[in-house]
Amino acid sequence: MPKPISPSGLQDHLGYWLRYVSNQVSHSFSLKLAARDVTVAEWVVLRELYDVDAMAPSALADKLGMTRGAISKLAERLLGKSLLTRAPGEKDRRYHALALSDAGRTLVPELSALADQNDAEFFGDLTREDRAMVQRLMMGIVRRHALRVTPID
Amino acid sequence: MPKPISPSGLQDHLGYWLRYVSNQVSHSFSLKLAARDVTVAEWVVLRELYDVDAMAPSALADKLGMTRGAISKLAERLLGKSLLTRAPGEKDRRYHALALSDAGRTLVPELSALADQNDAEFFGDLTREDRAMVQRLMMGIVRRHALRVTPID
DNA sequence: TATTGTTATACTCTATAACTATA
DNA sequence: TATAGTTATAGAGTATAACAATA
């Protein structure tokens, strides 16, 4: 929280620290994913599709808090890598269902392990209680700001 | 921390939550800064220069954990907005000292207030203790990873 | 006309590498 | 040759807006 000292400094803001750590964590993760030729944004899409048979781009956009254009671009890349399939809906042909290809479905658990590893590298030294607290606080902020989140519950 | 359930999900990683919240906080901040025609990266440079008379680009790069190229590009933009001045060093003319212009120095406290406001919007509901704990944990992670940070202390 | 999706364009942020100037 | 700085290029990530197809 900013202390009321003349102009508050960068380090007085929690946002600064979150951005700093988050950037490092994401960058580190992106290096791990690069070995599989996948980016962080692509990983998010792949993991989201893992739990369902198929999903429309707009549903994906809603779940991930992204625009349809952004999803479309990501889908395009993943289709190019043969990690996704796309099929027009049967009833309403405006819906183009996205789904994991066999290769994509095989890949997700491996990427998941990389995510586990990356998380452990940065947060493994924290106690279980501290990790739980940070997660709880972050989820609370998300909820209070009515940010769109993957509704797991 | 990832629970050992087959492939861990996005929300099982603390990195996911940090990135999610951090992105929202930064985006919200960027909208506030846009009213002053300044970006988040530019704000960081301006605030860093506020506490000193002048600083060499390479010193700035070290402090902020960025490359010289990135700093150069930011400086270029800020010079174009007349928020910075650049002068070759007297002794060693390879050093081009960057400093705030009068307009830049006037602007920093206003941007600082926006940063305070933004931080309060997202973290104001947390208790003082929770905020302190998150900050302490983040700083600890930074320290353990020997990440380059503005050495305020 | 409203909705879904794609495409075109643009911009921030950042990196790497080539290049220039100075020492 | 080593260092400081700039410039060129590239790519991720994301948005907005124009557009096409379907309902």
Coordinates of C-alpha atoms (C1' of nucleotides) in Angstrom, one line a residue:
Chain A
M1 CA 0.0 0.0 0.0
P2 CA 1.3 3.4 -0.8
K3 CA 2.7 5.2 2.2
P4 CA 1.8 8.9 2.2
I5 CA 5.3 10.1 1.5
S6 CA 5.4 12.9 -1.1
P7 CA 5.3 11.0 -4.4
S8 CA 4.9 7.4 -3.6
G9 CA 7.6 5.1 -5.0
L10 CA 7.4 2.2 -7.3
Q11 CA 8.0 -0.3 -4.5
D12 CA 5.3 1.2 -2.4
H13 CA 2.7 -0.4 -4.6
L14 CA 1.6 -4.0 -4.3
G15 CA 0.8 -3.9 -8.0
Y16 CA 4.5 -3.3 -8.7
W17 CA 5.5 -6.4 -6.8
L18 CA 2.9 -8.6 -8.4
R19 CA 3.8 -7.4 -11.8
Y20 CA 7.5 -8.0 -11.1
V21 CA 7.1 -11.5 -9.8
S22 CA 4.4 -12.4 -12.3
N23 CA 6.5 -11.3 -15.2
Q24 CA 9.4 -13.4 -14.0
V25 CA 7.3 -16.5 -13.4
S26 CA 5.6 -16.2 -16.8
H27 CA 8.9 -15.6 -18.5
S28 CA 10.5 -18.6 -16.9
F29 CA 7.4 -20.7 -17.8
S30 CA 7.6 -19.5 -21.4
L31 CA 11.2 -20.7 -21.7
K32 CA 10.1 -24.1 -20.6
L33 CA 7.2 -24.2 -23.0
A34 CA 9.4 -23.1 -25.8
A35 CA 11.0 -26.5 -25.8
R36 CA 7.7 -27.8 -26.9
D37 CA 7.1 -24.9 -29.3
V38 CA 4.1 -23.6 -27.3
T39 CA 3.6 -20.1 -25.8
V40 CA 1.9 -19.3 -22.5
A41 CA -1.3 -18.0 -24.1
E42 CA -1.4 -21.2 -26.2
W43 CA -1.0 -23.4 -23.1
V44 CA -3.9 -21.7 -21.5
V45 CA -6.1 -22.5 -24.5
L46 CA -4.9 -26.1 -24.7
R47 CA -5.4 -26.7 -21.0
E48 CA -8.9 -25.2 -21.1
L49 CA -9.9 -27.5 -23.9
Y50 CA -8.5 -30.5 -22.1
D51 CA -11.5 -30.8 -19.8
V52 CA -14.1 -30.6 -22.4
D53 CA -14.9 -32.3 -25.7
A54 CA -15.1 -29.1 -27.7
M55 CA -15.8 -25.4 -27.1
A56 CA -16.8 -22.5 -29.3
P57 CA -14.3 -19.7 -29.7
S58 CA -16.7 -17.2 -28.1
A59 CA -17.1 -19.5 -25.0
L60 CA -13.3 -19.7 -24.8
A61 CA -13.0 -16.0 -25.0
D62 CA -15.5 -15.5 -22.2
K63 CA -13.8 -18.1 -20.0
L64 CA -10.4 -16.7 -20.5
G65 CA -11.3 -13.0 -20.4
M66 CA -10.0 -12.4 -23.9
T67 CA -11.6 -11.0 -27.1
R68 CA -12.9 -13.2 -29.9
G69 CA -10.2 -11.8 -32.2
A70 CA -7.4 -12.8 -29.8
I71 CA -8.8 -16.3 -29.5
S72 CA -9.2 -16.6 -33.2
K73 CA -5.5 -15.7 -33.6
L74 CA -4.4 -18.2 -31.0
A75 CA -6.6 -20.9 -32.5
E76 CA -5.1 -20.2 -35.9
R77 CA -1.6 -20.8 -34.6
L78 CA -2.6 -24.0 -32.7
L79 CA -4.4 -25.3 -35.8
G80 CA -1.2 -24.7 -37.8
K81 CA 0.7 -26.8 -35.2
S82 CA -2.0 -29.5 -35.5
L83 CA -2.7 -29.3 -31.8
L84 CA -6.4 -28.3 -32.4
T85 CA -9.2 -29.3 -34.7
R86 CA -12.0 -27.0 -35.8
A87 CA -15.4 -28.2 -37.0
P88 CA -18.5 -26.1 -37.8
G89 CA -21.5 -26.8 -35.6
E90 CA -24.2 -29.1 -36.9
K91 CA -27.3 -27.2 -35.8
D92 CA -26.0 -23.6 -35.8
R93 CA -23.2 -23.4 -38.4
R94 CA -22.0 -20.1 -37.0
Y95 CA -20.4 -22.1 -34.1
H96 CA -17.0 -23.5 -35.0
A97 CA -16.2 -25.9 -32.3
L98 CA -12.6 -26.1 -31.2
A99 CA -11.2 -29.3 -29.8
L100 CA -7.8 -30.8 -29.0
S101 CA -6.3 -33.1 -31.6
D102 CA -4.8 -36.3 -30.5
A103 CA -1.4 -34.7 -30.5
G104 CA -2.8 -31.8 -28.4
R105 CA -4.4 -34.2 -25.9
T106 CA -1.2 -36.0 -25.5
L107 CA 0.8 -32.8 -25.1
V108 CA -1.3 -31.2 -22.3
P109 CA -0.2 -33.5 -19.4
E110 CA 3.4 -32.8 -20.4
L111 CA 2.9 -29.1 -20.4
S112 CA 1.0 -29.5 -17.1
A113 CA 4.1 -31.0 -15.6
L114 CA 6.2 -28.1 -16.8
A115 CA 3.7 -25.7 -15.1
D116 CA 4.0 -27.7 -11.9
Q117 CA 7.7 -27.5 -12.1
N118 CA 7.7 -23.8 -12.8
D119 CA 5.3 -23.1 -9.9
A120 CA 7.4 -25.1 -7.6
E121 CA 10.6 -23.2 -8.5
F122 CA 9.1 -19.9 -7.6
F123 CA 6.7 -20.8 -4.8
G124 CA 8.1 -24.0 -3.4
D125 CA 9.9 -22.3 -0.6
L126 CA 6.6 -20.8 0.7
T127 CA 4.8 -22.7 3.4
R128 CA 1.6 -24.4 2.4
E129 CA -0.3 -21.8 4.5
D130 CA 1.4 -18.9 2.8
R131 CA 0.6 -20.3 -0.7
A132 CA -3.0 -20.9 0.3
M133 CA -3.3 -17.4 1.7
V134 CA -1.9 -15.7 -1.4
Q135 CA -4.2 -17.8 -3.6
R136 CA -7.2 -16.9 -1.4
L137 CA -6.4 -13.2 -1.5
M138 CA -5.9 -13.2 -5.3
M139 CA -9.2 -15.1 -5.8
G140 CA -10.9 -12.6 -3.5
I141 CA -9.6 -9.7 -5.6
V142 CA -10.8 -11.4 -8.7
R143 CA -14.2 -12.0 -7.2
R144 CA -14.6 -8.5 -5.9
H145 CA -13.7 -7.0 -9.2
A146 CA -16.1 -9.3 -11.0
L147 CA -13.3 -10.3 -13.3
R148 CA -14.1 -13.1 -15.6
V149 CA -12.5 -16.3 -14.4
T150 CA -12.7 -19.9 -15.4
P151 CA -15.7 -21.0 -13.3
I152 CA -14.3 -24.2 -11.9
D153 CA -16.8 -24.2 -9.0
Chain B
M1 CA 0.5 -25.3 -5.5
P2 CA -0.4 -28.0 -8.0
K3 CA -2.4 -30.7 -6.5
P4 CA -1.3 -34.1 -7.8
I5 CA -4.4 -34.6 -9.8
S6 CA -3.8 -36.1 -13.2
P7 CA -2.9 -33.0 -15.3
S8 CA -3.0 -30.0 -13.0
G9 CA -5.3 -27.3 -14.0
L10 CA -4.7 -23.6 -14.7
Q11 CA -6.1 -22.6 -11.3
D12 CA -3.9 -25.0 -9.4
H13 CA -0.9 -22.7 -10.0
L14 CA -0.1 -19.7 -8.0
G15 CA 1.5 -18.3 -11.1
Y16 CA -1.8 -18.3 -12.9
W17 CA -3.4 -16.2 -10.2
L18 CA -0.6 -13.8 -10.0
R19 CA -0.6 -13.3 -13.7
Y20 CA -4.3 -12.9 -13.8
V21 CA -4.5 -10.3 -11.1
S22 CA -1.3 -8.5 -12.2
N23 CA -2.6 -8.2 -15.7
Q24 CA -5.8 -6.7 -14.5
V25 CA -4.1 -4.3 -12.2
S26 CA -1.6 -3.2 -14.8
H27 CA -4.3 -2.8 -17.4
S28 CA -6.4 -0.7 -15.1
F29 CA -3.4 1.4 -14.3
S30 CA -2.6 1.8 -18.0
L31 CA -6.0 3.2 -18.6
K32 CA -5.5 5.8 -15.9
L33 CA -2.1 6.7 -17.3
A34 CA -3.4 7.0 -20.8
A35 CA -5.2 10.2 -19.7
R36 CA -1.8 11.7 -19.3
D37 CA -0.4 10.0 -22.5
V38 CA 2.0 7.9 -20.5
T39 CA 2.4 4.1 -20.5
V40 CA 3.2 1.8 -17.6
A41 CA 6.8 1.2 -18.7
E42 CA 7.2 5.0 -19.2
W43 CA 5.9 5.6 -15.7
V44 CA 8.5 3.3 -14.2
V45 CA 11.3 5.2 -15.9
L46 CA 9.9 8.6 -14.9
R47 CA 9.5 7.5 -11.3
E48 CA 13.0 6.1 -11.2
L49 CA 14.5 9.3 -12.4
Y50 CA 12.6 11.4 -10.0
D51 CA 14.8 10.4 -7.1
V52 CA 18.1 11.3 -8.8
D53 CA 19.5 14.2 -10.8
A54 CA 20.4 12.1 -13.8
M55 CA 21.1 8.5 -14.6
A56 CA 22.8 6.7 -17.5
P57 CA 20.6 4.5 -19.6
S58 CA 22.7 1.5 -18.7
A59 CA 22.3 2.2 -15.0
L60 CA 18.5 2.5 -15.6
A61 CA 18.5 -0.8 -17.5
D62 CA 20.3 -2.5 -14.6
K63 CA 17.9 -1.1 -12.0
L64 CA 14.8 -2.0 -13.8
G65 CA 16.0 -5.4 -15.1
M66 CA 15.6 -4.4 -18.7
T67 CA 17.9 -4.4 -21.7
R68 CA 19.7 -1.3 -22.9
G69 CA 17.7 -1.5 -26.1
A70 CA 14.4 -1.4 -24.3
I71 CA 15.5 1.6 -22.2
S72 CA 16.7 3.4 -25.3
K73 CA 13.4 2.9 -26.9
L74 CA 11.5 4.2 -23.9
A75 CA 13.8 7.1 -23.5
E76 CA 13.3 8.0 -27.2
R77 CA 9.5 8.1 -26.6
L78 CA 9.8 10.2 -23.4
L79 CA 12.2 12.6 -25.1
G80 CA 9.6 13.0 -27.9
K81 CA 7.1 13.9 -25.2
S82 CA 9.5 16.4 -23.7
L83 CA 9.4 14.6 -20.4
L84 CA 13.1 13.8 -20.4
T85 CA 16.3 15.5 -21.3
R86 CA 19.5 13.8 -22.6
A87 CA 23.0 15.2 -22.3
P88 CA 26.3 13.6 -23.1
G89 CA 28.6 13.1 -20.1
E90 CA 31.4 15.6 -19.7
K91 CA 34.2 13.4 -18.8
D92 CA 33.3 10.2 -20.7
R93 CA 31.2 11.2 -23.6
R94 CA 29.8 7.7 -24.1
Y95 CA 27.5 8.3 -21.1
H96 CA 24.4 10.0 -22.1
A97 CA 22.8 11.1 -18.8
L98 CA 19.0 11.0 -18.8
A99 CA 17.1 13.4 -16.5
L100 CA 13.5 14.5 -16.0
S101 CA 12.6 17.7 -17.7
D102 CA 10.6 20.3 -15.8
A103 CA 7.4 19.0 -17.3
G104 CA 8.5 15.4 -16.3
R105 CA 9.2 16.4 -12.8
T106 CA 5.9 18.1 -12.5
L107 CA 4.1 15.1 -13.9
V108 CA 5.6 12.4 -11.6
P109 CA 3.6 13.3 -8.4
E110 CA 0.4 13.3 -10.4
L111 CA 1.1 9.9 -11.9
S112 CA 2.1 8.7 -8.4
A113 CA -1.3 9.7 -7.2
L114 CA -2.8 7.6 -10.0
A115 CA -0.7 4.7 -8.9
D116 CA -1.9 5.1 -5.3
Q117 CA -5.5 5.2 -6.5
N118 CA -5.1 2.1 -8.6
D119 CA -3.4 0.2 -5.9
A120 CA -6.2 1.2 -3.5
E121 CA -8.8 0.0 -5.9
F122 CA -7.5 -3.5 -6.1
F123 CA -5.9 -4.0 -2.7
G124 CA -7.7 -1.5 -0.5
D125 CA -10.0 -4.2 0.8
L126 CA -7.1 -6.3 2.1
T127 CA -6.1 -5.7 5.7
R128 CA -2.9 -4.0 6.4
E129 CA -1.5 -7.3 7.6
D130 CA -2.5 -9.1 4.4
R131 CA -0.9 -6.5 2.2
A132 CA 2.3 -6.5 4.2
M133 CA 2.4 -10.3 4.0
V134 CA 1.9 -10.4 0.2
Q135 CA 4.6 -7.8 -0.2
R136 CA 6.9 -9.6 2.1
L137 CA 6.4 -12.9 0.2
M138 CA 6.9 -11.3 -3.2
M139 CA 10.1 -9.6 -2.0
G140 CA 11.3 -12.9 -0.7
I141 CA 10.7 -14.6 -4.0
V142 CA 12.6 -11.8 -5.8
R143 CA 15.5 -12.0 -3.4
R144 CA 15.7 -15.8 -3.6
H145 CA 15.8 -15.7 -7.3
A146 CA 18.4 -13.0 -7.3
L147 CA 16.2 -11.0 -9.6
R148 CA 17.4 -7.5 -10.3
V149 CA 15.4 -5.0 -8.3
T150 CA 15.6 -1.4 -7.7
P151 CA 17.8 -1.4 -4.6
I152 CA 16.0 1.0 -2.4
D153 CA 17.5 -0.3 0.8
Chain C
dT1 C1' -30.9 -7.0 -37.6
dA2 C1' -28.2 -9.7 -34.1
dT3 C1' -24.7 -13.1 -33.4
dT4 C1' -20.5 -15.8 -34.4
dG5 C1' -16.3 -15.9 -36.2
dT6 C1' -12.3 -14.2 -39.0
dT7 C1' -9.2 -10.8 -40.8
dA8 C1' -6.7 -6.4 -40.9
dT9 C1' -4.4 -3.2 -38.3
dA10 C1' -2.1 -1.3 -34.6
dC11 C1' 0.4 -0.7 -30.4
dT12 C1' 2.9 -2.0 -26.0
dC13 C1' 6.6 -4.5 -24.2
dT14 C1' 10.6 -6.8 -24.7
dA15 C1' 14.5 -9.3 -26.7
dT16 C1' 18.5 -10.1 -29.8
dA17 C1' 21.8 -8.5 -32.8
dA18 C1' 24.0 -5.3 -35.8
dC19 C1' 26.0 -1.0 -35.8
dT20 C1' 28.2 3.7 -34.1
dA21 C1' 30.8 6.4 -31.1
dT22 C1' 34.0 6.8 -27.6
dA23 C1' 37.6 5.2 -24.6
Chain D
dT1 C1' 39.4 -4.2 -28.2
dA2 C1' 35.8 -3.1 -24.6
dT3 C1' 32.0 -0.3 -23.3
dA4 C1' 27.8 2.8 -23.9
dG5 C1' 24.3 3.7 -26.6
dT6 C1' 21.2 3.4 -30.6
dT7 C1' 18.8 1.3 -34.3
dA8 C1' 16.7 -2.5 -36.8
dT9 C1' 14.1 -6.4 -36.5
dA10 C1' 11.2 -9.7 -34.5
dG11 C1' 7.6 -11.8 -31.9
dA12 C1' 4.2 -12.4 -28.1
dG13 C1' 0.1 -10.6 -26.5
dT14 C1' -3.8 -8.0 -26.9
dA15 C1' -7.3 -4.7 -28.6
dT16 C1' -10.4 -2.5 -31.9
dA17 C1' -12.8 -2.4 -36.0
dA18 C1' -14.2 -3.9 -40.5
dC19 C1' -16.0 -7.7 -42.7
dA20 C1' -18.3 -12.4 -43.8
dA21 C1' -21.4 -16.0 -42.8
dT22 C1' -25.4 -17.6 -40.5
dA23 C1' -29.5 -17.2 -37.9

